[in-house]
Amino acid sequence: QLRHLQDSAGIAARLPPRLEGRWVSTGCEVRPGPEFLTRSYLFYANRLFKAFQFYYWDPSCRDPSYSLVIKGKLRLRQASWITRGATEADYHLHKVGIVFHSQKAMREAASRTNQTSGEGCSGFLPPGRAWAPGALYEVLSAKTERDCTAALGFAMHELSLVRVERRYQPLLQPQQSGSQLVEELYLGDIHTDWGERLHYRPTGYQRPMQSALHHVHPCPACGIIARADEHHPPILPARAARPMQLSGSWVSTHCEVRPAVLFLTRYFTFHGNNHTWEGHYYHYSDPLCRQPTFTIYASGHYTQGIPSSKVRGGTELAFKVTQARVTPMDQVTVMMLNSSEPGSCGLTSSWSAGVEQDITPTNGCLALGIQLPHTEYELFKTEQDTQERSLLYIGERPTDGSSPDSPDKRPTSYQAPLIQCAAASEEFSNYISLKYVGRKDANGNEALKPLPVAFLLFIALLFLRWD
């Protein structure tokens, strides 16, 4: 898995991307709120699109609430100057329709719409109206200039930032050799604050969709979602509930992107016997995580988890960061740290590329937004994927760059999953190497290059504050 990160798995990303075809969720997705949904988007060669969003009451996506059918037009523009590797786009919605799958869903939507919408929507769904199975209600029409979607927290700003990645995955069956094409569609992230999501223009991504034709196999959910429509929402296969098993080592599955343009990978080790954790994470300046800017090691302890009352299937924990070390990896970061206020980030004017420094004595690093000691209120869950590998989901970071440093700021959605790559190891500090060797670049200059083992362990820790 770490080698996959090292060579970026032969990932190719065209600019501008090719969107034609159907793209589907690979499982039940969680958005801030929480909202549980699956998606199926169809893009045509003439720039028109038809998108389905299926919403559910439960985190397994087996109990449908309502479905949206969205029609419009998308125009790709230039490469994003904010989020490297992404393409900016303009979209125009023609129609949005909603189909309710229960009387309860209709009643809730009617109540929200009548309370928060303007005059044109006040009679959209009279509270006493009976639920009609299969009935399609129009909530947005460009022709009549009617828009009653605000009460649903609905916006399609995710279409304003687009990235498509193509890679080849080795075939899993023992009797087969070769590889298969996998295409993933990354669309803009959803703001973690419900009040901001209608206006937010994304700078990061949400969980990727995959091509209905070229997806990772096996994917039991892909075919079910691809065949669904607003009248027949997908019901995903039942999955056994898994107890939280946090002990062990977990690593990113790909180069991750955060809002405000942070590219990173993460690596954690949790010691269940004494409830301590330690982690490394690497920041980069590029979307393939090949150009490191700085890395951080941090450690601390965490509380016993309790089931979340707000996000079904999740576990609530509190994490305390007590120690941290920073290694700048490029000259820009070195200059920034050396020009920071004396006493605010390690030894004054002592930073150099590739050399780690302890920032615990200065209570963190003001220039990087790190405060020590620091407590964060987190949301975790563990799952198994279709290949029986253990996955760890950690709460999504606040979009505004703040920290979940109080219980009311605890996340209600998740970041990209980490994969378990080893059992719990007490030898963690002994086999993680952060040493770098100088190699000459194409111009004959000394360039910092990580040793292979260290390069494989580019990791990101999420329990720190980033401003």
PDB file of C-alpha atoms in Angstrom, residues 113-251:
ATOM      1  CA  THR A 113     -39.809  24.297   3.066  1.00  0.00           C
ATOM      2  CA  ASN A 114     -42.769  26.165   4.508  1.00  0.00           C
ATOM      3  CA  GLN A 115     -40.602  27.595   7.305  1.00  0.00           C
ATOM      4  CA  THR A 116     -37.549  28.716   5.357  1.00  0.00           C
ATOM      5  CA  SER A 117     -38.657  29.401   1.776  1.00  0.00           C
ATOM      6  CA  GLY A 118     -40.137  32.512   0.221  1.00  0.00           C
ATOM      7  CA  GLU A 119     -43.614  33.224  -1.073  1.00  0.00           C
ATOM      8  CA  GLY A 120     -43.225  31.162  -4.219  1.00  0.00           C
ATOM      9  CA  CYS A 121     -42.560  28.009  -2.196  1.00  0.00           C
ATOM     10  CA  SER A 122     -44.996  28.447   0.686  1.00  0.00           C
ATOM     11  CA  GLY A 123     -47.578  26.180  -0.900  1.00  0.00           C
ATOM     12  CA  PHE A 124     -45.116  23.738  -2.430  1.00  0.00           C
ATOM     13  CA  LEU A 125     -46.018  20.916  -0.058  1.00  0.00           C
ATOM     14  CA  PRO A 126     -49.069  21.686   2.159  1.00  0.00           C
ATOM     15  CA  PRO A 127     -48.503  19.963   5.526  1.00  0.00           C
ATOM     16  CA  GLY A 128     -51.643  17.851   5.238  1.00  0.00           C
ATOM     17  CA  ARG A 129     -51.051  16.506   1.749  1.00  0.00           C
ATOM     18  CA  ALA A 130     -50.951  12.707   1.580  1.00  0.00           C
ATOM     19  CA  TRP A 131     -47.826  10.975   0.361  1.00  0.00           C
ATOM     20  CA  ALA A 132     -48.192   9.690  -3.182  1.00  0.00           C
ATOM     21  CA  PRO A 133     -45.718   6.895  -3.983  1.00  0.00           C
ATOM     22  CA  GLY A 134     -43.770   7.704  -7.122  1.00  0.00           C
ATOM     23  CA  ALA A 135     -45.053  11.270  -7.421  1.00  0.00           C
ATOM     24  CA  LEU A 136     -42.421  13.706  -8.696  1.00  0.00           C
ATOM     25  CA  TYR A 137     -42.536  17.226  -7.266  1.00  0.00           C
ATOM     26  CA  GLU A 138     -40.609  20.002  -8.990  1.00  0.00           C
ATOM     27  CA  VAL A 139     -38.469  21.985  -6.553  1.00  0.00           C
ATOM     28  CA  LEU A 140     -36.477  23.986  -9.101  1.00  0.00           C
ATOM     29  CA  SER A 141     -37.311  25.165 -12.609  1.00  0.00           C
ATOM     30  CA  ALA A 142     -35.167  27.550 -14.622  1.00  0.00           C
ATOM     31  CA  LYS A 143     -38.100  28.177 -16.953  1.00  0.00           C
ATOM     32  CA  THR A 144     -40.431  29.433 -14.213  1.00  0.00           C
ATOM     33  CA  GLU A 145     -37.570  30.825 -12.080  1.00  0.00           C
ATOM     34  CA  ARG A 146     -38.798  28.844  -9.100  1.00  0.00           C
ATOM     35  CA  ASP A 147     -36.248  27.512  -6.602  1.00  0.00           C
ATOM     36  CA  CYS A 148     -37.376  25.745  -3.438  1.00  0.00           C
ATOM     37  CA  THR A 149     -34.189  23.772  -2.825  1.00  0.00           C
ATOM     38  CA  ALA A 150     -32.673  25.887  -0.027  1.00  0.00           C
ATOM     39  CA  ALA A 151     -34.715  24.154   2.707  1.00  0.00           C
ATOM     40  CA  LEU A 152     -33.168  20.836   1.644  1.00  0.00           C
ATOM     41  CA  GLY A 153     -29.649  22.225   1.998  1.00  0.00           C
ATOM     42  CA  PHE A 154     -29.256  21.421  -1.697  1.00  0.00           C
ATOM     43  CA  ALA A 155     -26.639  22.932  -3.973  1.00  0.00           C
ATOM     44  CA  MET A 156     -24.583  21.556  -6.837  1.00  0.00           C
ATOM     45  CA  HIS A 157     -21.485  23.651  -6.219  1.00  0.00           C
ATOM     46  CA  GLU A 158     -19.578  20.355  -6.215  1.00  0.00           C
ATOM     47  CA  LEU A 159     -19.690  20.612 -10.030  1.00  0.00           C
ATOM     48  CA  SER A 160     -17.569  23.772  -9.962  1.00  0.00           C
ATOM     49  CA  LEU A 161     -14.381  21.772  -9.232  1.00  0.00           C
ATOM     50  CA  VAL A 162     -13.643  18.624 -11.231  1.00  0.00           C
ATOM     51  CA  ARG A 163     -10.797  16.118 -11.455  1.00  0.00           C
ATOM     52  CA  VAL A 164     -10.706  12.702 -13.167  1.00  0.00           C
ATOM     53  CA  GLU A 165      -7.983  10.178 -12.353  1.00  0.00           C
ATOM     54  CA  ARG A 166      -7.164   7.080 -14.396  1.00  0.00           C
ATOM     55  CA  ARG A 167      -5.056   4.225 -13.087  1.00  0.00           C
ATOM     56  CA  TYR A 168      -4.594   0.491 -13.594  1.00  0.00           C
ATOM     57  CA  GLN A 169      -5.314  -1.932 -10.776  1.00  0.00           C
ATOM     58  CA  PRO A 170      -3.867  -5.459 -10.732  1.00  0.00           C
ATOM     59  CA  LEU A 171      -6.521  -8.153 -11.108  1.00  0.00           C
ATOM     60  CA  LEU A 172      -7.322  -9.745  -7.766  1.00  0.00           C
ATOM     61  CA  GLN A 173      -8.222 -13.258  -8.891  1.00  0.00           C
ATOM     62  CA  PRO A 174      -5.277 -15.682  -8.428  1.00  0.00           C
ATOM     63  CA  GLN A 175      -5.872 -17.313 -11.809  1.00  0.00           C
ATOM     64  CA  GLN A 176      -5.789 -13.971 -13.659  1.00  0.00           C
ATOM     65  CA  SER A 177      -2.879 -11.764 -14.595  1.00  0.00           C
ATOM     66  CA  GLY A 178      -2.750  -8.239 -15.916  1.00  0.00           C
ATOM     67  CA  SER A 179      -4.615  -5.159 -14.721  1.00  0.00           C
ATOM     68  CA  GLN A 180      -7.886  -3.326 -15.147  1.00  0.00           C
ATOM     69  CA  LEU A 181      -8.609   0.340 -15.807  1.00  0.00           C
ATOM     70  CA  VAL A 182     -10.132   2.330 -12.931  1.00  0.00           C
ATOM     71  CA  GLU A 183     -11.512   5.848 -13.453  1.00  0.00           C
ATOM     72  CA  GLU A 184     -12.406   8.083 -10.512  1.00  0.00           C
ATOM     73  CA  LEU A 185     -14.304  11.374 -10.565  1.00  0.00           C
ATOM     74  CA  TYR A 186     -13.451  13.868  -7.836  1.00  0.00           C
ATOM     75  CA  LEU A 187     -15.996  16.662  -7.348  1.00  0.00           C
ATOM     76  CA  GLY A 188     -15.840  19.643  -4.984  1.00  0.00           C
ATOM     77  CA  ASP A 189     -16.206  19.181  -1.235  1.00  0.00           C
ATOM     78  CA  ILE A 190     -19.306  20.024   0.833  1.00  0.00           C
ATOM     79  CA  HIS A 191     -18.896  22.662   3.565  1.00  0.00           C
ATOM     80  CA  THR A 192     -19.033  21.210   7.067  1.00  0.00           C
ATOM     81  CA  ASP A 193     -21.219  24.116   8.269  1.00  0.00           C
ATOM     82  CA  TRP A 194     -24.786  23.657   7.033  1.00  0.00           C
ATOM     83  CA  GLY A 195     -25.327  27.424   6.949  1.00  0.00           C
ATOM     84  CA  GLU A 196     -22.369  27.905   4.587  1.00  0.00           C
ATOM     85  CA  ARG A 197     -22.900  25.051   2.155  1.00  0.00           C
ATOM     86  CA  LEU A 198     -25.278  26.967  -0.130  1.00  0.00           C
ATOM     87  CA  HIS A 199     -22.638  29.647  -0.793  1.00  0.00           C
ATOM     88  CA  TYR A 200     -19.376  27.725  -0.501  1.00  0.00           C
ATOM     89  CA  ARG A 201     -17.154  27.345  -3.543  1.00  0.00           C
ATOM     90  CA  PRO A 202     -15.070  24.189  -3.043  1.00  0.00           C
ATOM     91  CA  THR A 203     -11.286  24.036  -2.922  1.00  0.00           C
ATOM     92  CA  GLY A 204     -11.092  20.356  -1.886  1.00  0.00           C
ATOM     93  CA  TYR A 205     -12.857  17.144  -2.907  1.00  0.00           C
ATOM     94  CA  GLN A 206     -15.438  14.793  -1.503  1.00  0.00           C
ATOM     95  CA  ARG A 207     -15.344  10.999  -1.711  1.00  0.00           C
ATOM     96  CA  PRO A 208     -14.697  10.083  -5.374  1.00  0.00           C
ATOM     97  CA  MET A 209     -17.236   8.430  -7.624  1.00  0.00           C
ATOM     98  CA  GLN A 210     -16.088   5.739 -10.044  1.00  0.00           C
ATOM     99  CA  SER A 211     -16.928   5.045 -13.660  1.00  0.00           C
ATOM    100  CA  ALA A 212     -19.819   2.598 -13.992  1.00  0.00           C
ATOM    101  CA  LEU A 213     -17.741   0.840 -16.679  1.00  0.00           C
ATOM    102  CA  HIS A 214     -14.241   1.159 -15.217  1.00  0.00           C
ATOM    103  CA  HIS A 215     -14.415   0.667 -11.457  1.00  0.00           C
ATOM    104  CA  VAL A 216     -12.616  -1.349  -8.818  1.00  0.00           C
ATOM    105  CA  HIS A 217     -13.838  -4.948  -8.640  1.00  0.00           C
ATOM    106  CA  PRO A 218     -15.607  -6.298  -6.758  1.00  0.00           C
ATOM    107  CA  CYS A 219     -18.062  -3.437  -6.110  1.00  0.00           C
ATOM    108  CA  PRO A 220     -21.481  -4.813  -5.089  1.00  0.00           C
ATOM    109  CA  ALA A 221     -22.892  -1.297  -4.731  1.00  0.00           C
ATOM    110  CA  CYS A 222     -21.786  -0.002  -8.154  1.00  0.00           C
ATOM    111  CA  GLY A 223     -24.221  -1.984 -10.306  1.00  0.00           C
ATOM    112  CA  ILE A 224     -27.118  -1.446  -7.900  1.00  0.00           C
ATOM    113  CA  ILE A 225     -26.597   2.327  -7.927  1.00  0.00           C
ATOM    114  CA  ALA A 226     -26.027   2.487 -11.698  1.00  0.00           C
ATOM    115  CA  ARG A 227     -29.379   0.793 -12.389  1.00  0.00           C
ATOM    116  CA  ALA A 228     -31.385   2.949  -9.970  1.00  0.00           C
ATOM    117  CA  ASP A 229     -33.566   5.972 -10.716  1.00  0.00           C
ATOM    118  CA  GLU A 230     -35.618   8.435  -8.687  1.00  0.00           C
ATOM    119  CA  HIS A 231     -38.530   5.983  -8.410  1.00  0.00           C
ATOM    120  CA  HIS A 232     -36.339   2.981  -7.585  1.00  0.00           C
ATOM    121  CA  PRO A 233     -33.594   4.099  -5.166  1.00  0.00           C
ATOM    122  CA  PRO A 234     -30.701   1.700  -4.619  1.00  0.00           C
ATOM    123  CA  ILE A 235     -30.897  -0.529  -1.547  1.00  0.00           C
ATOM    124  CA  LEU A 236     -27.343  -1.515  -0.690  1.00  0.00           C
ATOM    125  CA  PRO A 237     -26.464  -5.014   0.566  1.00  0.00           C
ATOM    126  CA  ALA A 238     -26.690  -5.535   4.313  1.00  0.00           C
ATOM    127  CA  ARG A 239     -23.346  -5.468   6.121  1.00  0.00           C
ATOM    128  CA  ALA A 240     -22.586  -6.774   9.576  1.00  0.00           C
ATOM    129  CA  ALA A 241     -21.883  -4.108  12.176  1.00  0.00           C
ATOM    130  CA  ARG A 242     -18.230  -4.053  13.236  1.00  0.00           C
ATOM    131  CA  PRO A 243     -16.976  -3.099  16.684  1.00  0.00           C
ATOM    132  CA  MET A 244     -14.393  -0.342  16.821  1.00  0.00           C
ATOM    133  CA  GLN A 245     -10.944  -1.940  16.496  1.00  0.00           C
ATOM    134  CA  LEU A 246      -8.517   0.949  16.590  1.00  0.00           C
ATOM    135  CA  SER A 247      -5.252  -0.715  17.625  1.00  0.00           C
ATOM    136  CA  GLY A 248      -2.651  -1.048  14.896  1.00  0.00           C
ATOM    137  CA  SER A 249      -1.168   1.028  12.103  1.00  0.00           C
ATOM    138  CA  TRP A 250      -3.194   2.827   9.429  1.00  0.00           C
ATOM    139  CA  VAL A 251      -2.093   4.593   6.260  1.00  0.00           C
TER     140      VAL A 251
END
